[in-house]
């Protein structure tokens, strides 16, 4: 099992998020899509800002959201090679993320896995960062700071964009 997915499953169990439901309902897909679109927006705004540490935190958060959808289905991560070229334009990166988020409308774990994989690859290839380390620190931050529990937890996003960890130690020099 993917160790990042295992961490997300631990998070979901610890905070009482629904686990292993199988196929997502249409309304669950709609809600999750809204959260992914917000996550994409956060990544794009951080790219505009230009702070590599913030970009890494937002990309890692988006990957965390994608893996939560995989965990909700009780599925495994299906990693596929990501083809992305910088093409001397930041728009190629925006297009990749936007396309992967859009594909998640299918509700299939393969598409959520592809978004997770794209975030992981961009963290290493675009930001020159240690994605494994950033994911571990992000997960630790989630376990220590998330406060959602109880009734209505399934209607709350797993990532709070205004409370993200400092991942500066994950960037290579």
PDB file of C-alpha atoms in Angstrom:
ATOM      1  CA  UNK A   1       0.000   0.000   0.000  1.00  0.00           C
ATOM      2  CA  UNK A   2       1.161   3.526  -0.770  1.00  0.00           C
ATOM      3  CA  UNK A   3       2.541   5.009   2.468  1.00  0.00           C
ATOM      4  CA  UNK A   4       0.968   8.397   1.774  1.00  0.00           C
ATOM      5  CA  UNK A   5      -2.421   6.756   1.346  1.00  0.00           C
ATOM      6  CA  UNK A   6      -1.858   4.890   4.609  1.00  0.00           C
ATOM      7  CA  UNK A   7      -1.214   8.236   6.325  1.00  0.00           C
ATOM      8  CA  UNK A   8      -4.419   9.686   4.886  1.00  0.00           C
ATOM      9  CA  UNK A   9      -6.381   6.644   6.064  1.00  0.00           C
ATOM     10  CA  UNK A  10      -4.918   7.157   9.540  1.00  0.00           C
ATOM     11  CA  UNK A  11      -6.010  10.815   9.400  1.00  0.00           C
ATOM     12  CA  UNK A  12      -9.528   9.915   8.303  1.00  0.00           C
ATOM     13  CA  UNK A  13      -9.908   7.307  11.032  1.00  0.00           C
ATOM     14  CA  UNK A  14      -8.485   9.589  13.736  1.00  0.00           C
ATOM     15  CA  UNK A  15     -10.853  12.460  12.945  1.00  0.00           C
ATOM     16  CA  UNK A  16     -13.941  10.396  12.170  1.00  0.00           C
ATOM     17  CA  UNK A  17     -14.168  10.986   8.427  1.00  0.00           C
ATOM     18  CA  UNK A  18     -16.098   8.250   6.568  1.00  0.00           C
ATOM     19  CA  UNK A  19     -13.886   5.401   5.366  1.00  0.00           C
ATOM     20  CA  UNK A  20     -14.021   2.863   2.570  1.00  0.00           C
ATOM     21  CA  UNK A  21     -17.465   3.580   1.133  1.00  0.00           C
ATOM     22  CA  UNK A  22     -16.734   2.200  -2.316  1.00  0.00           C
ATOM     23  CA  UNK A  23     -18.201   4.179  -5.192  1.00  0.00           C
ATOM     24  CA  UNK A  24     -18.769   7.879  -4.412  1.00  0.00           C
ATOM     25  CA  UNK A  25     -22.285   9.278  -4.717  1.00  0.00           C
ATOM     26  CA  UNK A  26     -22.914  12.093  -7.187  1.00  0.00           C
ATOM     27  CA  UNK A  27     -23.219  14.582  -4.321  1.00  0.00           C
ATOM     28  CA  UNK A  28     -19.952  13.377  -2.758  1.00  0.00           C
ATOM     29  CA  UNK A  29     -18.235  13.891  -6.112  1.00  0.00           C
ATOM     30  CA  UNK A  30     -19.712  17.396  -6.414  1.00  0.00           C
ATOM     31  CA  UNK A  31     -18.568  18.337  -2.915  1.00  0.00           C
ATOM     32  CA  UNK A  32     -15.111  16.844  -3.424  1.00  0.00           C
ATOM     33  CA  UNK A  33     -14.824  18.629  -6.776  1.00  0.00           C
ATOM     34  CA  UNK A  34     -15.515  21.955  -5.046  1.00  0.00           C
ATOM     35  CA  UNK A  35     -12.722  21.227  -2.572  1.00  0.00           C
ATOM     36  CA  UNK A  36     -10.318  20.226  -5.352  1.00  0.00           C
ATOM     37  CA  UNK A  37     -11.153  23.369  -7.307  1.00  0.00           C
ATOM     38  CA  UNK A  38     -10.458  25.450  -4.187  1.00  0.00           C
ATOM     39  CA  UNK A  39      -7.181  23.560  -3.786  1.00  0.00           C
ATOM     40  CA  UNK A  40      -6.280  24.262  -7.399  1.00  0.00           C
ATOM     41  CA  UNK A  41      -7.099  27.925  -6.880  1.00  0.00           C
ATOM     42  CA  UNK A  42      -4.814  27.966  -3.838  1.00  0.00           C
ATOM     43  CA  UNK A  43      -1.970  26.437  -5.874  1.00  0.00           C
ATOM     44  CA  UNK A  44      -2.473  28.946  -8.698  1.00  0.00           C
ATOM     45  CA  UNK A  45      -2.548  31.917  -6.311  1.00  0.00           C
ATOM     46  CA  UNK A  46       0.645  30.687  -4.648  1.00  0.00           C
ATOM     47  CA  UNK A  47       2.311  30.420  -8.067  1.00  0.00           C
ATOM     48  CA  UNK A  48       1.345  34.036  -8.712  1.00  0.00           C
ATOM     49  CA  UNK A  49       2.820  34.968  -5.317  1.00  0.00           C
ATOM     50  CA  UNK A  50       6.039  33.143  -6.230  1.00  0.00           C
ATOM     51  CA  UNK A  51       7.015  31.764  -2.805  1.00  0.00           C
ATOM     52  CA  UNK A  52       8.291  28.238  -3.436  1.00  0.00           C
ATOM     53  CA  UNK A  53       7.575  27.140   0.146  1.00  0.00           C
ATOM     54  CA  UNK A  54       3.942  28.210  -0.146  1.00  0.00           C
ATOM     55  CA  UNK A  55       3.611  26.564  -3.568  1.00  0.00           C
ATOM     56  CA  UNK A  56       4.951  23.316  -2.085  1.00  0.00           C
ATOM     57  CA  UNK A  57       2.520  23.480   0.855  1.00  0.00           C
ATOM     58  CA  UNK A  58      -0.427  24.074  -1.490  1.00  0.00           C
ATOM     59  CA  UNK A  59       0.610  21.313  -3.918  1.00  0.00           C
ATOM     60  CA  UNK A  60       1.018  18.925  -1.000  1.00  0.00           C
ATOM     61  CA  UNK A  61      -2.396  19.955   0.326  1.00  0.00           C
ATOM     62  CA  UNK A  62      -3.964  19.296  -3.066  1.00  0.00           C
ATOM     63  CA  UNK A  63      -2.314  15.861  -3.152  1.00  0.00           C
ATOM     64  CA  UNK A  64      -3.680  15.216   0.362  1.00  0.00           C
ATOM     65  CA  UNK A  65      -7.199  16.064  -0.825  1.00  0.00           C
ATOM     66  CA  UNK A  66      -6.858  13.758  -3.811  1.00  0.00           C
ATOM     67  CA  UNK A  67      -5.722  10.868  -1.618  1.00  0.00           C
ATOM     68  CA  UNK A  68      -8.658  11.461   0.717  1.00  0.00           C
ATOM     69  CA  UNK A  69     -10.963  10.677  -2.220  1.00  0.00           C
ATOM     70  CA  UNK A  70      -9.055   7.448  -2.872  1.00  0.00           C
ATOM     71  CA  UNK A  71      -9.302   6.549   0.827  1.00  0.00           C
ATOM     72  CA  UNK A  72     -13.043   7.287   0.845  1.00  0.00           C
ATOM     73  CA  UNK A  73     -13.495   4.645  -1.822  1.00  0.00           C
ATOM     74  CA  UNK A  74     -11.388   2.068  -0.019  1.00  0.00           C
ATOM     75  CA  UNK A  75      -9.251   1.919  -3.157  1.00  0.00           C
ATOM     76  CA  UNK A  76      -5.514   1.839  -3.759  1.00  0.00           C
ATOM     77  CA  UNK A  77      -3.362   4.441  -5.490  1.00  0.00           C
ATOM     78  CA  UNK A  78      -2.964   3.787  -9.223  1.00  0.00           C
ATOM     79  CA  UNK A  79       0.090   5.759 -10.254  1.00  0.00           C
ATOM     80  CA  UNK A  80       0.631   6.396 -13.923  1.00  0.00           C
ATOM     81  CA  UNK A  81       3.488   8.283 -15.536  1.00  0.00           C
ATOM     82  CA  UNK A  82       2.802  12.004 -15.770  1.00  0.00           C
ATOM     83  CA  UNK A  83       3.868  13.662 -18.977  1.00  0.00           C
ATOM     84  CA  UNK A  84       4.561  17.295 -18.405  1.00  0.00           C
ATOM     85  CA  UNK A  85       6.973  19.680 -20.041  1.00  0.00           C
ATOM     86  CA  UNK A  86       7.556  23.149 -18.740  1.00  0.00           C
ATOM     87  CA  UNK A  87       7.340  24.554 -22.290  1.00  0.00           C
ATOM     88  CA  UNK A  88       8.847  27.828 -20.992  1.00  0.00           C
ATOM     89  CA  UNK A  89       5.419  28.806 -19.706  1.00  0.00           C
ATOM     90  CA  UNK A  90       3.781  28.561 -16.318  1.00  0.00           C
ATOM     91  CA  UNK A  91       0.518  27.948 -18.161  1.00  0.00           C
ATOM     92  CA  UNK A  92       1.605  24.371 -18.906  1.00  0.00           C
ATOM     93  CA  UNK A  93       1.705  23.719 -15.164  1.00  0.00           C
ATOM     94  CA  UNK A  94      -1.703  25.361 -14.664  1.00  0.00           C
ATOM     95  CA  UNK A  95      -3.107  23.306 -17.544  1.00  0.00           C
ATOM     96  CA  UNK A  96      -1.788  20.052 -16.060  1.00  0.00           C
ATOM     97  CA  UNK A  97      -3.294  20.726 -12.634  1.00  0.00           C
ATOM     98  CA  UNK A  98      -6.562  22.025 -14.087  1.00  0.00           C
ATOM     99  CA  UNK A  99      -6.931  19.023 -16.395  1.00  0.00           C
ATOM    100  CA  UNK A 100      -6.241  16.566 -13.560  1.00  0.00           C
ATOM    101  CA  UNK A 101      -8.792  18.284 -11.299  1.00  0.00           C
ATOM    102  CA  UNK A 102     -11.363  18.316 -14.094  1.00  0.00           C
ATOM    103  CA  UNK A 103     -10.847  14.589 -14.722  1.00  0.00           C
ATOM    104  CA  UNK A 104     -11.803  13.916 -11.083  1.00  0.00           C
ATOM    105  CA  UNK A 105     -15.427  14.650 -12.021  1.00  0.00           C
ATOM    106  CA  UNK A 106     -15.493  10.977 -13.001  1.00  0.00           C
ATOM    107  CA  UNK A 107     -15.328  10.045  -9.314  1.00  0.00           C
ATOM    108  CA  UNK A 108     -12.859   7.263 -10.168  1.00  0.00           C
ATOM    109  CA  UNK A 109      -9.941   6.563  -7.857  1.00  0.00           C
ATOM    110  CA  UNK A 110      -7.646   6.400 -10.907  1.00  0.00           C
ATOM    111  CA  UNK A 111      -8.326  10.071 -11.652  1.00  0.00           C
ATOM    112  CA  UNK A 112      -7.766  11.139  -8.042  1.00  0.00           C
ATOM    113  CA  UNK A 113      -4.554   9.077  -8.114  1.00  0.00           C
ATOM    114  CA  UNK A 114      -3.463  10.897 -11.271  1.00  0.00           C
ATOM    115  CA  UNK A 115      -3.947  14.260  -9.537  1.00  0.00           C
ATOM    116  CA  UNK A 116      -1.924  13.028  -6.566  1.00  0.00           C
ATOM    117  CA  UNK A 117       0.804  11.793  -8.947  1.00  0.00           C
ATOM    118  CA  UNK A 118       0.910  15.110 -10.797  1.00  0.00           C
ATOM    119  CA  UNK A 119       1.316  17.023  -7.523  1.00  0.00           C
ATOM    120  CA  UNK A 120       4.112  14.677  -6.466  1.00  0.00           C
ATOM    121  CA  UNK A 121       5.924  15.024  -9.784  1.00  0.00           C
ATOM    122  CA  UNK A 122       5.579  18.808  -9.876  1.00  0.00           C
ATOM    123  CA  UNK A 123       6.906  19.057  -6.332  1.00  0.00           C
ATOM    124  CA  UNK A 124      10.075  17.274  -7.379  1.00  0.00           C
ATOM    125  CA  UNK A 125      10.431  18.369 -11.003  1.00  0.00           C
ATOM    126  CA  UNK A 126       9.176  21.952 -10.864  1.00  0.00           C
ATOM    127  CA  UNK A 127      10.029  22.945  -7.288  1.00  0.00           C
ATOM    128  CA  UNK A 128      13.035  20.682  -6.706  1.00  0.00           C
ATOM    129  CA  UNK A 129      11.566  19.526  -3.410  1.00  0.00           C
ATOM    130  CA  UNK A 130      11.421  16.290  -1.450  1.00  0.00           C
ATOM    131  CA  UNK A 131       7.739  15.380  -1.851  1.00  0.00           C
ATOM    132  CA  UNK A 132       7.944  12.406   0.488  1.00  0.00           C
ATOM    133  CA  UNK A 133       9.279  14.609   3.274  1.00  0.00           C
ATOM    134  CA  UNK A 134       6.785  17.390   2.550  1.00  0.00           C
ATOM    135  CA  UNK A 135       3.893  14.927   2.609  1.00  0.00           C
ATOM    136  CA  UNK A 136       5.088  13.499   5.921  1.00  0.00           C
ATOM    137  CA  UNK A 137       5.357  16.953   7.494  1.00  0.00           C
ATOM    138  CA  UNK A 138       1.993  17.957   6.049  1.00  0.00           C
ATOM    139  CA  UNK A 139       0.385  14.832   7.504  1.00  0.00           C
ATOM    140  CA  UNK A 140       1.978  15.448  10.902  1.00  0.00           C
ATOM    141  CA  UNK A 141       0.649  19.027  10.822  1.00  0.00           C
ATOM    142  CA  UNK A 142      -2.813  17.739   9.942  1.00  0.00           C
ATOM    143  CA  UNK A 143      -2.797  15.262  12.823  1.00  0.00           C
ATOM    144  CA  UNK A 144      -1.742  17.985  15.280  1.00  0.00           C
ATOM    145  CA  UNK A 145      -3.905  20.904  14.163  1.00  0.00           C
ATOM    146  CA  UNK A 146      -7.164  19.718  12.593  1.00  0.00           C
ATOM    147  CA  UNK A 147     -10.115  20.288  14.893  1.00  0.00           C
ATOM    148  CA  UNK A 148     -13.072  18.888  12.918  1.00  0.00           C
ATOM    149  CA  UNK A 149     -14.900  16.045  14.602  1.00  0.00           C
ATOM    150  CA  UNK A 150     -18.398  14.789  15.085  1.00  0.00           C
ATOM    151  CA  UNK A 151     -21.582  15.554  13.230  1.00  0.00           C
ATOM    152  CA  UNK A 152     -21.198  16.976   9.747  1.00  0.00           C
ATOM    153  CA  UNK A 153     -17.531  15.990   9.459  1.00  0.00           C
ATOM    154  CA  UNK A 154     -18.200  14.429   6.038  1.00  0.00           C
ATOM    155  CA  UNK A 155     -19.212  17.869   4.706  1.00  0.00           C
ATOM    156  CA  UNK A 156     -15.924  19.529   5.669  1.00  0.00           C
ATOM    157  CA  UNK A 157     -12.783  19.630   3.599  1.00  0.00           C
ATOM    158  CA  UNK A 158      -9.806  17.720   4.952  1.00  0.00           C
ATOM    159  CA  UNK A 159      -7.471  20.678   4.323  1.00  0.00           C
ATOM    160  CA  UNK A 160      -7.742  24.116   5.906  1.00  0.00           C
ATOM    161  CA  UNK A 161      -5.968  26.397   3.449  1.00  0.00           C
ATOM    162  CA  UNK A 162      -5.409  29.179   5.970  1.00  0.00           C
ATOM    163  CA  UNK A 163      -3.435  26.829   8.280  1.00  0.00           C
ATOM    164  CA  UNK A 164      -0.609  25.146   6.393  1.00  0.00           C
ATOM    165  CA  UNK A 165       2.775  23.967   7.673  1.00  0.00           C
ATOM    166  CA  UNK A 166       6.141  25.517   6.832  1.00  0.00           C
ATOM    167  CA  UNK A 167       7.750  23.083   4.408  1.00  0.00           C
ATOM    168  CA  UNK A 168      10.894  25.122   3.701  1.00  0.00           C
ATOM    169  CA  UNK A 169      13.096  22.236   4.937  1.00  0.00           C
ATOM    170  CA  UNK A 170      11.756  20.126   2.069  1.00  0.00           C
ATOM    171  CA  UNK A 171      13.171  22.316  -0.697  1.00  0.00           C
ATOM    172  CA  UNK A 172      16.557  21.332  -2.095  1.00  0.00           C
ATOM    173  CA  UNK A 173      19.028  24.146  -2.475  1.00  0.00           C
TER     174      UNK A 173
END
